[in-house]
mmCIF file of C-alpha atoms in Angstrom:
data_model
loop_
_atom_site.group_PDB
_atom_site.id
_atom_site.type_symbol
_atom_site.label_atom_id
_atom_site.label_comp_id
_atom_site.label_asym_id
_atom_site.label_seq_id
_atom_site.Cartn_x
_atom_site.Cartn_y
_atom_site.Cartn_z
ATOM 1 C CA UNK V 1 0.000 0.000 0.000
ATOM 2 C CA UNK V 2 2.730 2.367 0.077
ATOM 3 C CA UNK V 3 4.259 3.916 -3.182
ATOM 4 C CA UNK V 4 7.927 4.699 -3.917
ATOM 5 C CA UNK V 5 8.892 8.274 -5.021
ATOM 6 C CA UNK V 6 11.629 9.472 -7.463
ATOM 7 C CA UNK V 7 14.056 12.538 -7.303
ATOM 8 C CA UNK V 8 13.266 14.776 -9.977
ATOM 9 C CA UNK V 9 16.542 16.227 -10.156
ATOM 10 C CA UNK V 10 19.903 15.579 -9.718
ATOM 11 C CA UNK V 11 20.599 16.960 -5.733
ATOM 12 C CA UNK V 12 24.350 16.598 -4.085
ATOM 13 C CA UNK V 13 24.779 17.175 -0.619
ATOM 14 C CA UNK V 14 27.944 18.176 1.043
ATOM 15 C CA UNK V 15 29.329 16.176 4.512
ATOM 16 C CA UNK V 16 28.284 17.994 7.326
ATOM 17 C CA UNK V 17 30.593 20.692 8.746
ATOM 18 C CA UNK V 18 31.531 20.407 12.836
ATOM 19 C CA UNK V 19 33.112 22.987 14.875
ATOM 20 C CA UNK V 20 35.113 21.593 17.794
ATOM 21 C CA UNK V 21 34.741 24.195 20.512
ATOM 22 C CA UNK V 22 31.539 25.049 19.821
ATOM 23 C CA UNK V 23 30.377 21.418 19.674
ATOM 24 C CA UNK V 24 28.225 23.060 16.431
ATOM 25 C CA UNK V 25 27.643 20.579 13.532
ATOM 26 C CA UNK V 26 26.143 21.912 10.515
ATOM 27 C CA UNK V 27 24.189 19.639 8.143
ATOM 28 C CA UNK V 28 23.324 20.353 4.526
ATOM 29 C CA UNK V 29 19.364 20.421 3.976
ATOM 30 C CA UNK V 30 17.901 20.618 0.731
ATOM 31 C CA UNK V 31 13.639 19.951 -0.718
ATOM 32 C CA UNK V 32 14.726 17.140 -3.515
ATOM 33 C CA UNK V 33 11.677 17.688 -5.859
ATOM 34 C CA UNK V 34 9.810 14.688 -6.734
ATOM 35 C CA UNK V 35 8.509 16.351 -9.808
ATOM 36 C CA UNK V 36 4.683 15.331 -9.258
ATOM 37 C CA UNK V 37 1.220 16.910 -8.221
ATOM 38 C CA UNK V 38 -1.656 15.760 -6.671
ATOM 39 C CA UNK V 39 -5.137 16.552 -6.431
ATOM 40 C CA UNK V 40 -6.219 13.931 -3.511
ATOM 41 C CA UNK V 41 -9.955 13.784 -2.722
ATOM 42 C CA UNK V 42 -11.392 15.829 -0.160
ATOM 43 C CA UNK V 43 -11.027 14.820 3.585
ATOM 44 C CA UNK V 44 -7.688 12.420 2.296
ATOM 45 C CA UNK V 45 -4.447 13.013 2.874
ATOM 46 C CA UNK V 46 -0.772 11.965 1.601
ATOM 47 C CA UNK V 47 1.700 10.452 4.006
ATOM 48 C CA UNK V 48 5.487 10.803 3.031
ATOM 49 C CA UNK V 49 8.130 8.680 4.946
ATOM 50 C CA UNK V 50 11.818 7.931 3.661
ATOM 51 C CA UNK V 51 12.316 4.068 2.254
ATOM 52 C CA UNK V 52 13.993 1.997 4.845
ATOM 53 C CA UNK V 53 17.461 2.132 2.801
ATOM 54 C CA UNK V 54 17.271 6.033 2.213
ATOM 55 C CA UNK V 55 19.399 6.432 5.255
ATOM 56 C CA UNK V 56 21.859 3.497 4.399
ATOM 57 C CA UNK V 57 22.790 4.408 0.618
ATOM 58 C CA UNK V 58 22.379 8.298 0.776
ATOM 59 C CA UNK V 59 23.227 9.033 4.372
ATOM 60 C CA UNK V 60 20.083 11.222 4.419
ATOM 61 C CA UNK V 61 17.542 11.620 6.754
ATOM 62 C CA UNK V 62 14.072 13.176 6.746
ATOM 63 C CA UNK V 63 13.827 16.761 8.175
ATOM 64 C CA UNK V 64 10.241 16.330 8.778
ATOM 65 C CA UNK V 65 10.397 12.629 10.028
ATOM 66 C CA UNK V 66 6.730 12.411 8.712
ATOM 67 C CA UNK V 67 5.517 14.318 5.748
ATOM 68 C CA UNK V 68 1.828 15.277 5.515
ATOM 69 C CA UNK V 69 0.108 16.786 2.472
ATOM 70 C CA UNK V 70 -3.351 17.590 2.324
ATOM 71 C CA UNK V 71 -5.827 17.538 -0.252
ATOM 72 C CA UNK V 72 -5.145 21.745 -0.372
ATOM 73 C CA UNK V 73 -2.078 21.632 -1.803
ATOM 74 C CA UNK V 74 -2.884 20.499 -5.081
ATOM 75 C CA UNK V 75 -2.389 23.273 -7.782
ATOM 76 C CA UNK V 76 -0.145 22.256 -10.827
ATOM 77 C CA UNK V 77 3.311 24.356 -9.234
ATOM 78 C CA UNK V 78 2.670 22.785 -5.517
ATOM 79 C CA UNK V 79 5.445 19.676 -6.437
ATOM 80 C CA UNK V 80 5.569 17.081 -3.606
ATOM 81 C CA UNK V 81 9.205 17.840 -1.861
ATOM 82 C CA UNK V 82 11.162 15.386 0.066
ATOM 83 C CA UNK V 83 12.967 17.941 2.944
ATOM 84 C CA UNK V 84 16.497 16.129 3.354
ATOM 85 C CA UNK V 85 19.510 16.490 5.749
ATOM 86 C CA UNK V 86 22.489 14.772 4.699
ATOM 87 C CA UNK V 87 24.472 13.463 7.555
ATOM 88 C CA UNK V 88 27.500 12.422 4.663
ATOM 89 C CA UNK V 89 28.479 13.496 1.344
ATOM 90 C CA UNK V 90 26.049 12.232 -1.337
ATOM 91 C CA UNK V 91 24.481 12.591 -4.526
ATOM 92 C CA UNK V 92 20.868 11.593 -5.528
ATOM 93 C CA UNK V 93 20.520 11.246 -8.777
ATOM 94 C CA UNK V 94 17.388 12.226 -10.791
ATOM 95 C CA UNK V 95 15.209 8.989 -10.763
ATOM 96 C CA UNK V 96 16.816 7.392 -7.330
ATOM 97 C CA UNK V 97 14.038 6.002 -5.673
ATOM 98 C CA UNK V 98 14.345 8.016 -1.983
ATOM 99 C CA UNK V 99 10.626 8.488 -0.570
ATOM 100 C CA UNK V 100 7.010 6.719 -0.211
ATOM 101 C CA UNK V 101 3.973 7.548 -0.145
ATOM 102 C CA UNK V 102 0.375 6.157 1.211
ATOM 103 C CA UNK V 103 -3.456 7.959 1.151
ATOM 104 C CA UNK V 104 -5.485 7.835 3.931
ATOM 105 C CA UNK V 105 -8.133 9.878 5.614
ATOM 106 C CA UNK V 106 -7.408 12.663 7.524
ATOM 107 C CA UNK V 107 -8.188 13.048 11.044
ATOM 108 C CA UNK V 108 -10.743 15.744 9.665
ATOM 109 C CA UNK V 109 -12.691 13.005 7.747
ATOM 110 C CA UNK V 110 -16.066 11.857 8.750
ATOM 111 C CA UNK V 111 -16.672 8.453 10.053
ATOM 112 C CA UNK V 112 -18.852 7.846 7.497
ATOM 113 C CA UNK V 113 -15.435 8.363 4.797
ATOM 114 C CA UNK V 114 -13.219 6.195 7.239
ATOM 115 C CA UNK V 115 -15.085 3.461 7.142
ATOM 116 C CA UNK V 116 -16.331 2.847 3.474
ATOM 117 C CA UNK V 117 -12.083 4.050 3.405
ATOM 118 C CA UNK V 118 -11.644 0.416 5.925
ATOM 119 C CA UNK V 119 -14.029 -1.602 3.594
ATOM 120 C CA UNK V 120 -13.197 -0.168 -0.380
ATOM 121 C CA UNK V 121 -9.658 1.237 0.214
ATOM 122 C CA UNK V 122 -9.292 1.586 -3.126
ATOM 123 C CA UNK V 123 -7.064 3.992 -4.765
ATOM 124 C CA UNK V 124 -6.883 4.998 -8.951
ATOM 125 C CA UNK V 125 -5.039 7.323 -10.053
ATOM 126 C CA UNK V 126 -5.627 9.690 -13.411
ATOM 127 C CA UNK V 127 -2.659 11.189 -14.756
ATOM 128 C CA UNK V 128 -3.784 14.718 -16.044
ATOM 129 C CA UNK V 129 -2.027 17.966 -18.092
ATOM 130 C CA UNK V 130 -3.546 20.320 -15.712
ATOM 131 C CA UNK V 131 -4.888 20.066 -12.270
ATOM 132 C CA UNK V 132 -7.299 22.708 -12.961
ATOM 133 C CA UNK V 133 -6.918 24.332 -8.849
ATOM 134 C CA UNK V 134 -5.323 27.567 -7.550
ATOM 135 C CA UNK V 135 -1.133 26.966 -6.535
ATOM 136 C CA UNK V 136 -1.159 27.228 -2.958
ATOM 137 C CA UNK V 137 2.472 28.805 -2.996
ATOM 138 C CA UNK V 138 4.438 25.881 -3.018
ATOM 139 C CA UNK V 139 6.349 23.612 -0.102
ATOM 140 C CA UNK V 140 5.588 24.779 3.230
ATOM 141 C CA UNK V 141 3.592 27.206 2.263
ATOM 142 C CA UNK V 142 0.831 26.949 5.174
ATOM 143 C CA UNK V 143 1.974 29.961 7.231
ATOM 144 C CA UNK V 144 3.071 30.991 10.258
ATOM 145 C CA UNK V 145 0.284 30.441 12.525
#
């Protein structure tokens, strides 16, 4: 039920940087682009969670821990991200496989979506030119408060 994600670019970290006396490390972060968007249904939600050998390949871990997207953030320029620190030197390379995905409801659904969601759980997807809804403004774009 979960769904790999791609890099849509090439992305090179640099090792992390540590300062002795100040006991200060300093990672390199970076938003790999995963070059899709998504309309999901209303009341569903995408989780994003690094593959279990993101960390032992790449050296990269997720800044987030546990990406959420909701069904908002679907105009054509609001591309999924994957928000990466690199704890080594590394390169992804446009098409590594770094990222998964599932759908489920969001806490905001109504039991009634949950459970036909527990009984259909069905998911189709319809690749499209256009997604036909207003950009949001992009990753992390939800504000401030």
């Amino acid at each position: 039920d979960w769904i790999d994600l791609k890099a849509s670019e090439n992305v090179h970290f640099k090792a992390p940087i540590a300062a002795f006396k100040s006991r200060k490390v300093e990672s390199d972060f970076k938003i790999i682009k995963l070059g899709i968007s998504m309309h999901l249904p209303k009341y569903f939600e995408a989780n994003i969670v690094p593959r279990s050998s993101t960390f032992k390949k790449f050296g990269l871990i997720s800044a987030n821990h546990f990406g959420v997207i909701d069904n908002e953030y679907c105009g054509n320029n609001d591309i999924w991200g994957f928000p990466a620190i690199a704890l080594k030197e590394t390169t992804i390379e446009e098409g590594e496989r770094i990222c998964q995905f599932r759908i489920r409801p969001s806490q905001k659904a109504p039991w009634y979506v949950k459970l036909k969601w527990l009984l259909v759980n069905k998911v189709e997807f319809v690749e499209v030119d256009d997604l036909g809804n207003k950009d949001r403004g992009g990753f992390g774009s939800t504000g401030k408060k």
